[in-house]
PDB file of C-alpha atoms in Angstrom:
ATOM      1  CA  ASN A  45     115.961  47.943 148.565  1.00 63.00           C
ATOM      2  CA  ALA A  46     114.479  47.450 145.056  1.00 77.00           C
ATOM      3  CA  GLY A  47     117.921  47.114 143.274  1.00 94.00           C
ATOM      4  CA  VAL A  48     117.388  46.547 139.593  1.00 96.00           C
ATOM      5  CA  THR A  49     113.747  46.596 138.439  1.00 96.00           C
ATOM      6  CA  GLN A  50     112.695  45.363 135.040  1.00 97.00           C
ATOM      7  CA  THR A  51     109.329  45.737 133.433  1.00 96.00           C
ATOM      8  CA  PRO A  52     107.363  43.842 132.106  1.00 96.00           C
ATOM      9  CA  LYS A  53     108.257  40.402 133.431  1.00 95.00           C
ATOM     10  CA  PHE A  54     106.509  38.625 130.623  1.00 96.00           C
ATOM     11  CA  GLN A  55     105.587  39.651 127.122  1.00 96.00           C
ATOM     12  CA  VAL A  56     104.339  37.960 123.972  1.00 97.00           C
ATOM     13  CA  LEU A  57     104.728  39.882 120.683  1.00 97.00           C
ATOM     14  CA  LYS A  58     103.712  39.251 117.155  1.00 97.00           C
ATOM     15  CA  THR A  59     106.558  39.235 114.479  1.00 98.00           C
ATOM     16  CA  GLY A  60     107.015  42.819 113.343  1.00 97.00           C
ATOM     17  CA  GLN A  61     105.683  44.525 116.446  1.00 97.00           C
ATOM     18  CA  SER A  62     107.758  46.849 118.433  1.00 97.00           C
ATOM     19  CA  MET A  63     108.220  47.152 122.225  1.00 96.00           C
ATOM     20  CA  THR A  64     110.433  48.766 124.873  1.00 97.00           C
ATOM     21  CA  LEU A  65     111.824  46.863 127.868  1.00 98.00           C
ATOM     22  CA  GLN A  66     112.345  49.201 130.766  1.00 97.00           C
ATOM     23  CA  CYS A  67     115.056  49.007 133.488  1.00 97.00           C
ATOM     24  CA  ALA A  68     115.632  51.097 136.498  1.00 97.00           C
ATOM     25  CA  GLN A  69     118.182  50.930 139.368  1.00 97.00           C
ATOM     26  CA  ASP A  70     118.173  52.694 142.616  1.00 96.00           C
ATOM     27  CA  MET A  71     121.821  52.078 143.707  1.00 94.00           C
ATOM     28  CA  ASN A  72     123.250  55.152 142.072  1.00 94.00           C
ATOM     29  CA  HIS A  73     125.306  53.010 139.675  1.00 93.00           C
ATOM     30  CA  ASN A  74     127.093  54.458 136.849  1.00 91.00           C
ATOM     31  CA  SER A  75     127.117  51.568 134.384  1.00 90.00           C
ATOM     32  CA  MET A  76     124.149  49.600 133.093  1.00 93.00           C
ATOM     33  CA  TYR A  77     123.735  46.581 130.831  1.00 93.00           C
ATOM     34  CA  TRP A  78     121.366  44.575 128.694  1.00 96.00           C
ATOM     35  CA  TYR A  79     121.876  40.864 128.238  1.00 96.00           C
ATOM     36  CA  ARG A  80     119.897  38.126 126.622  1.00 97.00           C
ATOM     37  CA  GLN A  81     119.953  34.534 127.864  1.00 95.00           C
ATOM     38  CA  ASP A  82     119.366  31.621 125.561  1.00 94.00           C
ATOM     39  CA  PRO A  83     119.532  27.847 126.590  1.00 87.00           C
ATOM     40  CA  GLY A  84     123.126  26.641 126.381  1.00 85.00           C
ATOM     41  CA  MET A  85     124.610  29.970 125.535  1.00 86.00           C
ATOM     42  CA  GLY A  86     124.937  31.757 128.894  1.00 88.00           C
ATOM     43  CA  LEU A  87     124.307  35.454 128.848  1.00 92.00           C
ATOM     44  CA  ARG A  88     125.352  37.594 125.814  1.00 93.00           C
ATOM     45  CA  LEU A  89     125.736  41.319 126.087  1.00 92.00           C
ATOM     46  CA  ILE A  90     123.444  43.276 123.785  1.00 95.00           C
ATOM     47  CA  TYR A  91     124.409  46.919 124.699  1.00 94.00           C
ATOM     48  CA  TYR A  92     125.938  48.673 127.647  1.00 91.00           C
ATOM     49  CA  SER A  93     126.192  52.113 129.061  1.00 92.00           C
ATOM     50  CA  ALA A  94     129.377  52.887 130.862  1.00 87.00           C
ATOM     51  CA  SER A  95     128.097  56.107 132.223  1.00 87.00           C
ATOM     52  CA  GLU A  96     125.194  58.515 131.753  1.00 89.00           C
ATOM     53  CA  GLY A  97     125.163  59.863 128.250  1.00 89.00           C
ATOM     54  CA  THR A  98     127.108  56.971 126.692  1.00 91.00           C
ATOM     55  CA  THR A  99     126.090  53.686 125.012  1.00 94.00           C
ATOM     56  CA  ASP A 100     128.082  51.047 123.244  1.00 91.00           C
ATOM     57  CA  LYS A 101     127.370  47.856 121.395  1.00 93.00           C
ATOM     58  CA  GLY A 102     127.909  44.432 122.959  1.00 90.00           C
ATOM     59  CA  GLU A 103     128.235  41.152 121.330  1.00 89.00           C
ATOM     60  CA  VAL A 104     124.741  40.855 119.817  1.00 95.00           C
ATOM     61  CA  PRO A 105     123.332  44.311 119.099  1.00 96.00           C
ATOM     62  CA  ASN A 106     121.635  43.710 115.764  1.00 96.00           C
ATOM     63  CA  GLY A 107     117.778  44.368 115.986  1.00 96.00           C
ATOM     64  CA  TYR A 108     118.024  46.388 119.186  1.00 98.00           C
ATOM     65  CA  ASN A 109     118.410  50.032 120.236  1.00 97.00           C
ATOM     66  CA  VAL A 110     118.936  51.503 123.760  1.00 97.00           C
ATOM     67  CA  SER A 111     118.487  54.706 125.504  1.00 97.00           C
ATOM     68  CA  ARG A 112     120.114  55.797 128.667  1.00 96.00           C
ATOM     69  CA  LEU A 113     117.423  58.181 129.730  1.00 90.00           C
ATOM     70  CA  ASN A 114     119.166  59.219 132.940  1.00 95.00           C
ATOM     71  CA  LYS A 115     121.463  57.831 135.558  1.00 95.00           C
ATOM     72  CA  ARG A 116     118.779  55.452 136.805  1.00 96.00           C
ATOM     73  CA  GLU A 117     117.174  54.211 133.628  1.00 97.00           C
ATOM     74  CA  PHE A 118     118.309  52.230 130.687  1.00 97.00           C
ATOM     75  CA  SER A 119     115.805  50.991 128.109  1.00 98.00           C
ATOM     76  CA  LEU A 120     115.971  48.482 125.336  1.00 98.00           C
ATOM     77  CA  ARG A 121     113.857  48.690 122.201  1.00 98.00           C
ATOM     78  CA  LEU A 122     112.978  46.129 119.689  1.00 97.00           C
ATOM     79  CA  GLU A 123     111.808  48.024 116.630  1.00 94.00           C
ATOM     80  CA  SER A 124     110.554  45.027 114.649  1.00 96.00           C
ATOM     81  CA  ALA A 125     110.464  41.873 116.653  1.00 97.00           C
ATOM     82  CA  ALA A 126     111.511  38.549 115.172  1.00 97.00           C
ATOM     83  CA  PRO A 127     111.120  35.000 116.446  1.00 97.00           C
ATOM     84  CA  SER A 128     114.971  34.959 116.907  1.00 97.00           C
ATOM     85  CA  GLN A 129     114.523  37.544 119.613  1.00 98.00           C
ATOM     86  CA  THR A 130     112.622  35.114 121.814  1.00 97.00           C
ATOM     87  CA  SER A 131     114.732  35.025 124.928  1.00 97.00           C
ATOM     88  CA  VAL A 132     114.972  36.091 128.529  1.00 96.00           C
ATOM     89  CA  TYR A 133     116.378  39.589 128.882  1.00 97.00           C
ATOM     90  CA  PHE A 134     118.320  40.754 131.837  1.00 96.00           C
ATOM     91  CA  CYS A 135     119.235  44.248 132.848  1.00 96.00           C
ATOM     92  CA  ALA A 136     122.166  44.816 135.135  1.00 94.00           C
ATOM     93  CA  SER A 137     123.986  47.684 136.735  1.00 93.00           C
ATOM     94  CA  SER A 138     127.409  48.146 138.298  1.00 90.00           C
ATOM     95  CA  GLU A 139     128.843  50.926 140.458  1.00 86.00           C
ATOM     96  CA  ALA A 140     131.620  51.900 138.144  1.00 74.00           C
ATOM     97  CA  PRO A 141     133.161  50.974 134.851  1.00 62.00           C
ATOM     98  CA  GLN A 142     136.177  49.388 136.451  1.00 64.00           C
ATOM     99  CA  LYS A 143     136.608  45.747 135.794  1.00 58.00           C
ATOM    100  CA  ASN A 144     136.548  44.599 139.434  1.00 70.00           C
ATOM    101  CA  THR A 145     133.027  45.830 140.224  1.00 79.00           C
ATOM    102  CA  GLU A 146     130.263  43.180 140.134  1.00 86.00           C
ATOM    103  CA  ALA A 147     127.063  43.630 138.360  1.00 89.00           C
ATOM    104  CA  PHE A 148     123.634  43.438 140.031  1.00 93.00           C
ATOM    105  CA  PHE A 149     120.947  41.921 137.975  1.00 94.00           C
ATOM    106  CA  GLY A 150     117.143  42.316 137.589  1.00 95.00           C
ATOM    107  CA  GLN A 151     114.682  39.493 137.654  1.00 93.00           C
ATOM    108  CA  GLY A 152     114.498  39.239 133.879  1.00 94.00           C
ATOM    109  CA  THR A 153     111.865  39.648 131.193  1.00 96.00           C
ATOM    110  CA  ARG A 154     110.685  36.555 129.407  1.00 96.00           C
ATOM    111  CA  LEU A 155     109.938  37.548 125.762  1.00 97.00           C
ATOM    112  CA  THR A 156     108.208  35.392 123.293  1.00 97.00           C
ATOM    113  CA  VAL A 157     107.905  36.452 119.637  1.00 97.00           C
ATOM    114  CA  VAL A 158     105.366  34.467 117.559  1.00 97.00           C
TER     115      VAL A 158
ATOM    116  CA  ALA B 140     139.254  39.329 123.309  1.00 73.00           C
ATOM    117  CA  GLN B 141     138.212  37.656 126.516  1.00 81.00           C
ATOM    118  CA  SER B 142     136.352  34.356 126.793  1.00 88.00           C
ATOM    119  CA  VAL B 143     135.227  31.817 129.325  1.00 93.00           C
ATOM    120  CA  THR B 144     134.921  28.069 129.018  1.00 95.00           C
ATOM    121  CA  GLN B 145     132.862  26.173 131.501  1.00 96.00           C
ATOM    122  CA  LEU B 146     134.166  22.576 130.976  1.00 95.00           C
ATOM    123  CA  ASP B 147     130.874  20.814 132.053  1.00 95.00           C
ATOM    124  CA  SER B 148     127.409  21.686 131.101  1.00 95.00           C
ATOM    125  CA  HIS B 149     125.895  19.332 133.749  1.00 97.00           C
ATOM    126  CA  VAL B 150     127.251  18.149 137.036  1.00 98.00           C
ATOM    127  CA  SER B 151     125.425  15.677 139.372  1.00 98.00           C
ATOM    128  CA  VAL B 152     126.589  15.107 142.968  1.00 98.00           C
ATOM    129  CA  SER B 153     124.990  13.444 146.029  1.00 97.00           C
ATOM    130  CA  GLU B 154     124.034  15.556 148.995  1.00 97.00           C
ATOM    131  CA  GLY B 155     126.977  15.896 151.386  1.00 97.00           C
ATOM    132  CA  THR B 156     129.699  15.196 148.763  1.00 98.00           C
ATOM    133  CA  PRO B 157     132.063  17.770 147.385  1.00 98.00           C
ATOM    134  CA  VAL B 158     131.198  20.009 144.369  1.00 98.00           C
ATOM    135  CA  LEU B 159     133.659  21.021 141.780  1.00 98.00           C
ATOM    136  CA  LEU B 160     132.593  23.273 138.832  1.00 98.00           C
ATOM    137  CA  ARG B 161     135.346  23.937 136.305  1.00 98.00           C
ATOM    138  CA  CYS B 162     136.115  27.231 134.598  1.00 97.00           C
ATOM    139  CA  ASN B 163     138.981  28.280 132.242  1.00 97.00           C
ATOM    140  CA  TYR B 164     139.353  31.788 131.035  1.00 93.00           C
ATOM    141  CA  SER B 165     141.133  33.783 128.325  1.00 90.00           C
ATOM    142  CA  SER B 166     141.892  37.536 128.673  1.00 81.00           C
ATOM    143  CA  SER B 167     144.369  39.828 127.182  1.00 71.00           C
ATOM    144  CA  TYR B 168     144.939  41.697 130.483  1.00 72.00           C
ATOM    145  CA  SER B 169     144.793  40.773 134.141  1.00 76.00           C
ATOM    146  CA  PRO B 170     141.075  40.135 134.463  1.00 82.00           C
ATOM    147  CA  SER B 171     138.606  40.139 137.345  1.00 87.00           C
ATOM    148  CA  LEU B 172     136.596  36.888 137.619  1.00 91.00           C
ATOM    149  CA  PHE B 173     133.209  36.055 139.215  1.00 93.00           C
ATOM    150  CA  TRP B 174     130.966  33.204 139.807  1.00 97.00           C
ATOM    151  CA  TYR B 175     127.152  33.880 139.685  1.00 96.00           C
ATOM    152  CA  VAL B 176     124.341  31.493 140.600  1.00 97.00           C
ATOM    153  CA  GLN B 177     120.885  31.441 139.052  1.00 95.00           C
ATOM    154  CA  HIS B 178     118.058  29.467 140.633  1.00 93.00           C
ATOM    155  CA  PRO B 179     115.141  28.477 138.418  1.00 88.00           C
ATOM    156  CA  ASN B 180     113.218  31.443 137.053  1.00 82.00           C
ATOM    157  CA  LYS B 181     115.263  33.867 139.073  1.00 85.00           C
ATOM    158  CA  GLY B 182     117.833  36.514 138.365  1.00 87.00           C
ATOM    159  CA  LEU B 183     121.515  36.158 138.916  1.00 93.00           C
ATOM    160  CA  GLN B 184     123.212  36.403 142.327  1.00 94.00           C
ATOM    161  CA  LEU B 185     126.921  36.963 142.879  1.00 94.00           C
ATOM    162  CA  LEU B 186     128.621  34.041 144.733  1.00 96.00           C
ATOM    163  CA  LEU B 187     132.161  35.397 144.838  1.00 95.00           C
ATOM    164  CA  LYS B 188     134.694  37.490 142.912  1.00 91.00           C
ATOM    165  CA  TYR B 189     138.423  37.580 142.334  1.00 90.00           C
ATOM    166  CA  THR B 190     140.016  40.947 141.838  1.00 81.00           C
ATOM    167  CA  SER B 191     143.802  40.397 142.103  1.00 76.00           C
ATOM    168  CA  ALA B 192     143.981  40.165 145.842  1.00 74.00           C
ATOM    169  CA  ALA B 193     144.086  36.697 147.492  1.00 83.00           C
ATOM    170  CA  THR B 194     144.071  33.838 144.912  1.00 89.00           C
ATOM    171  CA  LEU B 195     141.700  31.816 147.158  1.00 94.00           C
ATOM    172  CA  VAL B 196     138.354  33.531 147.275  1.00 94.00           C
ATOM    173  CA  LYS B 197     135.582  32.629 149.695  1.00 95.00           C
ATOM    174  CA  GLY B 198     131.953  33.295 148.811  1.00 95.00           C
ATOM    175  CA  ILE B 199     128.554  32.881 150.178  1.00 95.00           C
ATOM    176  CA  ASN B 200     126.882  29.601 151.166  1.00 94.00           C
ATOM    177  CA  GLY B 201     130.257  27.883 151.679  1.00 96.00           C
ATOM    178  CA  PHE B 202     131.535  28.195 148.109  1.00 97.00           C
ATOM    179  CA  GLU B 203     135.042  29.187 147.289  1.00 97.00           C
ATOM    180  CA  ALA B 204     137.234  29.455 144.196  1.00 97.00           C
ATOM    181  CA  GLU B 205     140.937  29.520 143.470  1.00 95.00           C
ATOM    182  CA  PHE B 206     142.521  31.714 140.890  1.00 93.00           C
ATOM    183  CA  LYS B 207     145.446  29.921 139.118  1.00 93.00           C
ATOM    184  CA  LYS B 208     147.040  32.219 136.555  1.00 89.00           C
ATOM    185  CA  SER B 209     149.460  29.492 135.262  1.00 90.00           C
ATOM    186  CA  GLU B 210     146.405  27.344 134.417  1.00 93.00           C
ATOM    187  CA  THR B 211     144.057  30.168 133.470  1.00 93.00           C
ATOM    188  CA  SER B 212     141.582  28.469 135.731  1.00 95.00           C
ATOM    189  CA  PHE B 213     138.979  29.643 138.366  1.00 96.00           C
ATOM    190  CA  HIS B 214     137.256  26.483 139.520  1.00 98.00           C
ATOM    191  CA  LEU B 215     134.346  26.682 141.979  1.00 98.00           C
ATOM    192  CA  THR B 216     134.305  24.284 144.919  1.00 98.00           C
ATOM    193  CA  LYS B 217     132.204  23.481 147.968  1.00 98.00           C
ATOM    194  CA  PRO B 218     133.150  20.796 150.612  1.00 97.00           C
ATOM    195  CA  SER B 219     129.633  19.398 150.995  1.00 97.00           C
ATOM    196  CA  ALA B 220     126.661  19.851 148.673  1.00 97.00           C
ATOM    197  CA  HIS B 221     123.281  20.835 149.905  1.00 96.00           C
ATOM    198  CA  MET B 222     119.903  20.275 148.053  1.00 96.00           C
ATOM    199  CA  SER B 223     119.536  24.106 148.017  1.00 95.00           C
ATOM    200  CA  ASP B 224     122.686  24.326 145.834  1.00 97.00           C
ATOM    201  CA  ALA B 225     120.887  22.894 142.847  1.00 97.00           C
ATOM    202  CA  ALA B 226     120.956  25.700 140.233  1.00 97.00           C
ATOM    203  CA  GLU B 227     122.795  26.941 137.274  1.00 96.00           C
ATOM    204  CA  TYR B 228     126.246  28.456 137.791  1.00 97.00           C
ATOM    205  CA  PHE B 229     128.015  30.911 135.630  1.00 96.00           C
ATOM    206  CA  CYS B 230     131.730  31.775 135.507  1.00 96.00           C
ATOM    207  CA  VAL B 231     132.273  35.313 134.312  1.00 92.00           C
ATOM    208  CA  VAL B 232     135.386  37.312 133.235  1.00 89.00           C
ATOM    209  CA  SER B 233     135.474  41.041 133.229  1.00 83.00           C
ATOM    210  CA  ASP B 234     137.635  43.414 131.333  1.00 71.00           C
ATOM    211  CA  ARG B 235     137.268  46.891 130.036  1.00 61.00           C
ATOM    212  CA  GLY B 236     135.241  47.360 126.790  1.00 53.00           C
ATOM    213  CA  THR B 237     136.072  49.660 123.925  1.00 53.00           C
ATOM    214  CA  GLY B 238     133.597  52.064 125.343  1.00 51.00           C
ATOM    215  CA  GLY B 239     135.294  52.016 128.723  1.00 52.00           C
ATOM    216  CA  GLY B 240     132.529  49.988 130.308  1.00 54.00           C
ATOM    217  CA  ASN B 241     133.040  46.945 132.547  1.00 62.00           C
ATOM    218  CA  LYS B 242     132.368  44.244 130.006  1.00 72.00           C
ATOM    219  CA  LEU B 243     131.272  40.974 131.595  1.00 82.00           C
ATOM    220  CA  THR B 244     131.698  37.818 129.419  1.00 87.00           C
ATOM    221  CA  PHE B 245     129.766  34.776 130.594  1.00 91.00           C
ATOM    222  CA  GLY B 246     130.444  31.113 130.281  1.00 93.00           C
ATOM    223  CA  THR B 247     127.615  28.916 128.908  1.00 94.00           C
ATOM    224  CA  GLY B 248     126.737  27.676 132.362  1.00 95.00           C
ATOM    225  CA  THR B 249     126.919  24.609 134.458  1.00 97.00           C
ATOM    226  CA  GLN B 250     123.697  22.974 135.663  1.00 96.00           C
ATOM    227  CA  LEU B 251     124.331  21.460 139.177  1.00 98.00           C
ATOM    228  CA  LYS B 252     121.992  18.694 140.279  1.00 97.00           C
ATOM    229  CA  VAL B 253     122.098  17.494 143.865  1.00 97.00           C
ATOM    230  CA  GLU B 254     120.632  14.077 144.638  1.00 96.00           C
ATOM    231  CA  LEU B 255     119.622  12.509 147.893  1.00 92.00           C
TER     232      LEU B 255
END
């Protein structure tokens, strides 16, 4: 079972370039999330989608946009990359929006902006 | 607003000795709580979760955690550490977001080191 698949795994961008991080899940989950992980700060929520057709801002949405393409896929776009967006990005999904459902995580995308 | 405080950024134990990773939470409602583990350069794996059933929760690999509402704590323990337990551990609180989603708020993590 693939679970949550993120592409690419590694990326180096120049300041001002744009890119889209892709995420797909094969567990028929309703909710999907994008987090960034920075040393000493844990994971911070960028955007989430409680169900297909909805998206909402998380804790650190500035500089990012998202698209819930269908139930399986949730992409994260950096329109004009900045060095402050150097981070490890994780996509996650959960079965339902209820609070007691755990999230399943992808393997992460390590992004460096130079 | 919900929040999580992991009281130790680094914990070092000897193999075979007990492990205690401390977590305190703040939530407006009755939350769900989770512990995740992250091995180097890997994704996050669920260790255990509390969802208002039994207050003592057993997870994988011999870990367990006790929910104490009066202390707003959810500490992670293991009776005997193994070298393979060396990893970063995250305490997570969950509540409903404004958009109806299942918002997970992460602590800053505790790096567990296990020495021979």
